[in-house]
PDB file of C-alpha atoms in Angstrom:
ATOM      1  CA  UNK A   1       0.000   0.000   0.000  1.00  0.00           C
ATOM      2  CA  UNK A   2       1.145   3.242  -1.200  1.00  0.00           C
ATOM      3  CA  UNK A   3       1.003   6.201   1.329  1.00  0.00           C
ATOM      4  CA  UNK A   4      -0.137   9.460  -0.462  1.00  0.00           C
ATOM      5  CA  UNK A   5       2.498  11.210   1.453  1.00  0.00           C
ATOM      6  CA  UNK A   6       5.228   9.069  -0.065  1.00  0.00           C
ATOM      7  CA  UNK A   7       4.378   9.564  -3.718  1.00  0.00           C
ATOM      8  CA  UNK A   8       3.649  13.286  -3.117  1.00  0.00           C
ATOM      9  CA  UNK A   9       7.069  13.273  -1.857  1.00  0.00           C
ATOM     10  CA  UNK A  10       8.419  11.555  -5.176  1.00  0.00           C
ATOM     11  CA  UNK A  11       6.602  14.076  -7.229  1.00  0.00           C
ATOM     12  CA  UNK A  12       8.022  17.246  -5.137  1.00  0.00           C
ATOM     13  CA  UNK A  13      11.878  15.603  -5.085  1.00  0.00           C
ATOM     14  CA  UNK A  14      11.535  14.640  -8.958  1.00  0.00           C
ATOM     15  CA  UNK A  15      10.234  18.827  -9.521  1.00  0.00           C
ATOM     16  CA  UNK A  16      13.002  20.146  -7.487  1.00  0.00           C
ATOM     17  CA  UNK A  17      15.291  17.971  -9.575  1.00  0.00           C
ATOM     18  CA  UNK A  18      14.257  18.681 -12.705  1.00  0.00           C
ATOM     19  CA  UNK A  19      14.194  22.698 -11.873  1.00  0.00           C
ATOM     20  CA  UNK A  20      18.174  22.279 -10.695  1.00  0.00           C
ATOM     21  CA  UNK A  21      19.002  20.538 -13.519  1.00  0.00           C
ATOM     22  CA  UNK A  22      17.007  22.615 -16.038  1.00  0.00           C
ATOM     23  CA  UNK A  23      19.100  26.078 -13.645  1.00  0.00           C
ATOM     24  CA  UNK A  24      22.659  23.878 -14.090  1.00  0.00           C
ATOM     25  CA  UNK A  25      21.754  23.398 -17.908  1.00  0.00           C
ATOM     26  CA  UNK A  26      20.972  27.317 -19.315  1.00  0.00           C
ATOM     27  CA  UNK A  27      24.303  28.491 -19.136  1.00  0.00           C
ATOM     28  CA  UNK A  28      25.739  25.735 -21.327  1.00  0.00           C
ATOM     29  CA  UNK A  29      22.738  26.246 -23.674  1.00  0.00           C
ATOM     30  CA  UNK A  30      22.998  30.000 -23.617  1.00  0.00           C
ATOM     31  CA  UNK A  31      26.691  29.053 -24.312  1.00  0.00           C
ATOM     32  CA  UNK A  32      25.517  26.803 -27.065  1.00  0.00           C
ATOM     33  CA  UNK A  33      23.702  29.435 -28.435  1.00  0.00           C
ATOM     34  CA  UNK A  34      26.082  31.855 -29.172  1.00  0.00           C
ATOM     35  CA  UNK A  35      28.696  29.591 -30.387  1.00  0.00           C
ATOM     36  CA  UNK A  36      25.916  28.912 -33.209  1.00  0.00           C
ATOM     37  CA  UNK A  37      25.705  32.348 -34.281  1.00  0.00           C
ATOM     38  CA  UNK A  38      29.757  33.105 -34.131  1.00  0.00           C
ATOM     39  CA  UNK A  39      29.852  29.446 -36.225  1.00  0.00           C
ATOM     40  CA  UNK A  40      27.314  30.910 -38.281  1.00  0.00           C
ATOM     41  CA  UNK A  41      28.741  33.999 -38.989  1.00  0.00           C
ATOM     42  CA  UNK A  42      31.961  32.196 -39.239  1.00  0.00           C
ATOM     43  CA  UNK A  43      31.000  29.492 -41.813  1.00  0.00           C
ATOM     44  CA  UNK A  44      29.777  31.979 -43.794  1.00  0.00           C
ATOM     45  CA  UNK A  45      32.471  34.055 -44.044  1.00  0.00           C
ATOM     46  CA  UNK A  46      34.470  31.313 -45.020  1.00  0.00           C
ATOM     47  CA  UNK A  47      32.611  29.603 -47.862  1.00  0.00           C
ATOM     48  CA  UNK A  48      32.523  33.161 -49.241  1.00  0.00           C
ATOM     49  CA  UNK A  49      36.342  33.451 -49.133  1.00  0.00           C
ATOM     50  CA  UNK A  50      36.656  29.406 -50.277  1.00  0.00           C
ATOM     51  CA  UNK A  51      34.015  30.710 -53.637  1.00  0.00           C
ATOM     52  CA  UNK A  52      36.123  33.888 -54.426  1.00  0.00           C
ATOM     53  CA  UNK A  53      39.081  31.422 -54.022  1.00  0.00           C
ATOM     54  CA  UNK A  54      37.856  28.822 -56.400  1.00  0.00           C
ATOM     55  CA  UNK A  55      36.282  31.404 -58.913  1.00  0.00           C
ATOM     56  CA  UNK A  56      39.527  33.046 -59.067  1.00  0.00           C
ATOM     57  CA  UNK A  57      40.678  29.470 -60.059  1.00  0.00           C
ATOM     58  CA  UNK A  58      38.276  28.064 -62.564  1.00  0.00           C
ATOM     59  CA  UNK A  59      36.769  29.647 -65.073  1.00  0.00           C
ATOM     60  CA  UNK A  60      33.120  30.267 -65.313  1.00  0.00           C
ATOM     61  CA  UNK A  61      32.269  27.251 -67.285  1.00  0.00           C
ATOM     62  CA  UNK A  62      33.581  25.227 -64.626  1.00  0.00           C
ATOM     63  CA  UNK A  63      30.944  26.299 -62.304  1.00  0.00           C
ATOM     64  CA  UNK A  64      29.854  23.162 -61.262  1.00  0.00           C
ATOM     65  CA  UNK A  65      33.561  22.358 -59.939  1.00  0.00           C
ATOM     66  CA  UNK A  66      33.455  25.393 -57.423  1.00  0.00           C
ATOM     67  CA  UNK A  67      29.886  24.712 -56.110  1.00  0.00           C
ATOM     68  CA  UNK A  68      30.839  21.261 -55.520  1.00  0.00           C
ATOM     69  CA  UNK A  69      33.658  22.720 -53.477  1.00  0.00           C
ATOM     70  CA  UNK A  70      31.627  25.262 -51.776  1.00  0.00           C
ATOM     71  CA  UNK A  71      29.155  22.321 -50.972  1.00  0.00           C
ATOM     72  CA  UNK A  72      31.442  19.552 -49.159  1.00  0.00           C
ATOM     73  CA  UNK A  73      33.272  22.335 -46.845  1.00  0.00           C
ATOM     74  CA  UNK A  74      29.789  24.091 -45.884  1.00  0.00           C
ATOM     75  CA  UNK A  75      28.453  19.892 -45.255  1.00  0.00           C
ATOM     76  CA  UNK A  76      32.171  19.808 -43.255  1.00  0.00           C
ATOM     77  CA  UNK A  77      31.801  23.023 -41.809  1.00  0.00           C
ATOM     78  CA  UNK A  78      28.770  22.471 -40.386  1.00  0.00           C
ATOM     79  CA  UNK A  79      28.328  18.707 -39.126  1.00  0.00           C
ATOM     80  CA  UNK A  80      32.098  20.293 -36.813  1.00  0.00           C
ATOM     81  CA  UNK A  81      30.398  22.819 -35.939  1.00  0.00           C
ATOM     82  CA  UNK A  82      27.219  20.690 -34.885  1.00  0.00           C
ATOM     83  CA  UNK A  83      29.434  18.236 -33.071  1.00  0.00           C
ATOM     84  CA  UNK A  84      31.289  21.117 -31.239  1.00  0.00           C
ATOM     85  CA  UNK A  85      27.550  22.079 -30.336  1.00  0.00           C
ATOM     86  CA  UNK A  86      26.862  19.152 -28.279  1.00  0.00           C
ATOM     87  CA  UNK A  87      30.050  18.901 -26.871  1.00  0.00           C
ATOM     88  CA  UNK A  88      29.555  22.701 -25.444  1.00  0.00           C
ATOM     89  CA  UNK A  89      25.618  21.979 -24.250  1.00  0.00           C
ATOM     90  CA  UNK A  90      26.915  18.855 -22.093  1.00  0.00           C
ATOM     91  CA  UNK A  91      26.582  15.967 -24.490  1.00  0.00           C
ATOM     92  CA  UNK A  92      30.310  14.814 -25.230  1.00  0.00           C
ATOM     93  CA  UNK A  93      28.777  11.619 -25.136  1.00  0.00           C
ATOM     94  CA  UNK A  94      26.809  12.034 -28.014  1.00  0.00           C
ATOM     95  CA  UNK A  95      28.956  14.305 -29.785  1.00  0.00           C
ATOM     96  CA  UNK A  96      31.600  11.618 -30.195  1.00  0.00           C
ATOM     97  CA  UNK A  97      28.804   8.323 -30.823  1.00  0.00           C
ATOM     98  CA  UNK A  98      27.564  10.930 -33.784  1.00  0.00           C
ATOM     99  CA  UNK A  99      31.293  10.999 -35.029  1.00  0.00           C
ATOM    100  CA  UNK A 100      32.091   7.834 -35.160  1.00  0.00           C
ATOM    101  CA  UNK A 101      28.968   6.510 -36.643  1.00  0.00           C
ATOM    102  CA  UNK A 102      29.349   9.184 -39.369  1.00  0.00           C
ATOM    103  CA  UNK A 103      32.736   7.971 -40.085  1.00  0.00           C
ATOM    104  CA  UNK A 104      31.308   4.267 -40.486  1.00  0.00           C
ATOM    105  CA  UNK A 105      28.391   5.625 -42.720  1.00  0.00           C
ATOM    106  CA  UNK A 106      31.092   7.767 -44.519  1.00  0.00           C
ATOM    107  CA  UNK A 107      33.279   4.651 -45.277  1.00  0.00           C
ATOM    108  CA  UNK A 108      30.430   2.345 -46.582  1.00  0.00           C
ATOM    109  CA  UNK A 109      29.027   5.280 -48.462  1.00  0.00           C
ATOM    110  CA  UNK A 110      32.514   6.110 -50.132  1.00  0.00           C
ATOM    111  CA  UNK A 111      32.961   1.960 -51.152  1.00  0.00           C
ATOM    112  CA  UNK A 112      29.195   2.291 -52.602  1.00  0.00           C
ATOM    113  CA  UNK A 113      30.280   5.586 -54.878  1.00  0.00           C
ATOM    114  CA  UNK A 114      33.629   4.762 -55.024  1.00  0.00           C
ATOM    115  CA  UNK A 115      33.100   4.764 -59.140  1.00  0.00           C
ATOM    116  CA  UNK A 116      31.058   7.598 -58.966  1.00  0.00           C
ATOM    117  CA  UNK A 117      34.084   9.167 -56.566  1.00  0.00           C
ATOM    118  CA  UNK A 118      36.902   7.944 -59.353  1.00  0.00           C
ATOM    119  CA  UNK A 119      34.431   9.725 -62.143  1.00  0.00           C
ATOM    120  CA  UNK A 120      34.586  13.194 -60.043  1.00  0.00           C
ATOM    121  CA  UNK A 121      38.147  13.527 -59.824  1.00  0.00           C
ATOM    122  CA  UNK A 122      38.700  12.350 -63.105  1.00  0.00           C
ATOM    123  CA  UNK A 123      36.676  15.093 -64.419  1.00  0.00           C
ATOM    124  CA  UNK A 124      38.291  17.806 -62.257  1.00  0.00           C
ATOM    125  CA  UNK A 125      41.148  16.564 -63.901  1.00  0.00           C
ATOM    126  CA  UNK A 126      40.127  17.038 -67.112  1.00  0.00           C
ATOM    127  CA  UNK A 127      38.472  19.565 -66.612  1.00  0.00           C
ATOM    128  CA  UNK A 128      41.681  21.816 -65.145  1.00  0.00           C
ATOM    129  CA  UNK A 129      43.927  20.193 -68.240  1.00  0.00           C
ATOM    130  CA  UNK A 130      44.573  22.751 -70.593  1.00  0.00           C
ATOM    131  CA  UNK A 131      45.100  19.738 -73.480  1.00  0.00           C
ATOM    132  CA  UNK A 132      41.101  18.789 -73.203  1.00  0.00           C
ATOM    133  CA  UNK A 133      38.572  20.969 -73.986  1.00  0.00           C
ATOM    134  CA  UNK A 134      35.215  21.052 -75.996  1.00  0.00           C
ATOM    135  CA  UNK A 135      35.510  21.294 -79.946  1.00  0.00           C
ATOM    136  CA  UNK A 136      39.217  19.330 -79.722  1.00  0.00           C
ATOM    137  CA  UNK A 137      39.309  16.134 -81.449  1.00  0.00           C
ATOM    138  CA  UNK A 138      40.426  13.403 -78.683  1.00  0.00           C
ATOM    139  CA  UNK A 139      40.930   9.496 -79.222  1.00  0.00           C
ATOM    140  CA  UNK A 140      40.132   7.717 -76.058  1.00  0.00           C
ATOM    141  CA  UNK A 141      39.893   4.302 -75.522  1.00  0.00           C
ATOM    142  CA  UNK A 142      35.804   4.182 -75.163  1.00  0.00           C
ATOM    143  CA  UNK A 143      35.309   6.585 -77.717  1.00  0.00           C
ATOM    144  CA  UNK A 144      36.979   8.537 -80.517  1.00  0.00           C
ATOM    145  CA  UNK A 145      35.484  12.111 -81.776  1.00  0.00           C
ATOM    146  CA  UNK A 146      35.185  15.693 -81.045  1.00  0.00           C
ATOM    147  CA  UNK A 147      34.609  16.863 -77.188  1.00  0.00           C
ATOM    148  CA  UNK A 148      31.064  18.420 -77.168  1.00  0.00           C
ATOM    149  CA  UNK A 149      31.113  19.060 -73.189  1.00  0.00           C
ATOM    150  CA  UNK A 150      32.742  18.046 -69.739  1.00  0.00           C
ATOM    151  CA  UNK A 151      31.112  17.304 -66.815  1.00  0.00           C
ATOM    152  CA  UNK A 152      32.288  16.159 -63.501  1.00  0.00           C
ATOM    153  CA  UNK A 153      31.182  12.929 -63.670  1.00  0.00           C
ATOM    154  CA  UNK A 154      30.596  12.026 -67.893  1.00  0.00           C
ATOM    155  CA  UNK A 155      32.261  13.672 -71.238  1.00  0.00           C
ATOM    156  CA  UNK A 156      30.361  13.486 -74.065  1.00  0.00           C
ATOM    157  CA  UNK A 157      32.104  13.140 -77.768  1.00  0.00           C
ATOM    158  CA  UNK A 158      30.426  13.444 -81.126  1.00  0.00           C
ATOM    159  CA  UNK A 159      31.984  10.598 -83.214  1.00  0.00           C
ATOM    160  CA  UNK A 160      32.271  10.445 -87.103  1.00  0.00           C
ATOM    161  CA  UNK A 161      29.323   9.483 -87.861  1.00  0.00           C
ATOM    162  CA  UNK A 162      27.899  12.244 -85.856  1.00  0.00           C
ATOM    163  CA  UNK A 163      26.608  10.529 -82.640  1.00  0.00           C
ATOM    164  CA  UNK A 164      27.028  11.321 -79.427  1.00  0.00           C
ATOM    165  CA  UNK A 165      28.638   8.943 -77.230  1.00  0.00           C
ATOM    166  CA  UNK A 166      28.896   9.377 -73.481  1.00  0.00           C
ATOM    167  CA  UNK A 167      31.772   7.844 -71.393  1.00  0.00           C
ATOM    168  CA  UNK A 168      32.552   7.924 -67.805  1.00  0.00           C
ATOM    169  CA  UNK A 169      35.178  10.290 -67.340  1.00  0.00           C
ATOM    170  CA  UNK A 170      37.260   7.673 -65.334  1.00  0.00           C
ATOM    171  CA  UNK A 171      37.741   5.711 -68.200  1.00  0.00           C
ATOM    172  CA  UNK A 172      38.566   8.587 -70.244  1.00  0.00           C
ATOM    173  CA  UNK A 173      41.487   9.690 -67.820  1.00  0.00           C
ATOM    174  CA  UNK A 174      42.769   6.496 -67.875  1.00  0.00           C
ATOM    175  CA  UNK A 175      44.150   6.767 -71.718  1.00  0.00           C
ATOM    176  CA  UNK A 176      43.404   9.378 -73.757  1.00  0.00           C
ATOM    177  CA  UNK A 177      45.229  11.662 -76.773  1.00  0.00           C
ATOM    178  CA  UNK A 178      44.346  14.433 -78.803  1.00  0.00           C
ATOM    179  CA  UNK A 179      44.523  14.222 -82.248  1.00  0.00           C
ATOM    180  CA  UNK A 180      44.795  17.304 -84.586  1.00  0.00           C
ATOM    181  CA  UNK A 181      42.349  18.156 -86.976  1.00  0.00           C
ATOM    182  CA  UNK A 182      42.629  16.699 -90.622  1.00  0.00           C
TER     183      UNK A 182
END
């Protein structure tokens, strides 16, 4: 048999423990909070300097290279900054189970793309060599013809016979020449 004094009890100590914890907890979250805006204003300040960086670098048709840039620090940027979050609010613990289960999904999602991977860098490659560029005649081993256009993952050729054949730019990189015009 439960007393009514005993549970009222429970319910006062479980209150007055909630209400310190809750006191002990706004500093770190008022802490938290302006570490998000200095990130904020941080992160910002630094993908804008990375972009004027990488469009100093690459011309304007290679767009696509500098957003991609722009894109994987912000995503790097920001999951540090997240994890630097946690760590400030109180929650280490979690902070470091969130790293190393990102690394895990990181790994398995990097074998699973790996080809897609090996077609990006090949096409920054190509992309930055001044020897391949659309409207030069190249003879790779997947396809021979004229460069039409080249994107970070595919190149596409018009052959001969006036098709236009796609390749994988990974297999392009591999073996490729330019041939002068006839």
């Amino acid at each position: 048999m439960l007393q009514t004094g005993s549970v009222a009890d429970v319910v006062r100590g479980t209150f007055v423990e909630f209400v310190l914890g809750l006191r002990a907890a706004i500093p770190n979250v008022l802490g938290g909070i302006v570490f998000l805006v200095l990130a904020y204003v941080v992160i910002r300040l630094a993908l804008w300097l990375l972009r004027g960086a990488l469009d100093a670098l690459y011309p304007d048709e290679q767009d696509l290279v500098v957003s991609l840039g722009v894109t994987v620090a912000g995503v790097f940027l920001w999951f540090a900054a997240a994890l630097a979050f946690f760590k400030i609010v109180g929650m280490g613990d979690v902070a470091a189970s969130l790293g190393t289960a990102t690394g895990f999904v990181a790994l398995g999602v990097s074998y699973a793309l790996s080809n897609m991977i090996a077609d990006t860098v090949a096409g920054v490659y190509l992309l930055r060599d001044p020897d391949f560029n659309p409207g030069d005649r190249v003879e790779s081993d997947p396809a021979t013809g004229v460069v039409e256009s080249i994107g970070l993952r595919k190149s596409r050729f018009r052959d001969d016979e006036g098709d236009t054949v796609v390749v994988a730019n990974r297999e392009v990189e591999k073996k490729w020449r330019r041939v002068e015009s006839e």
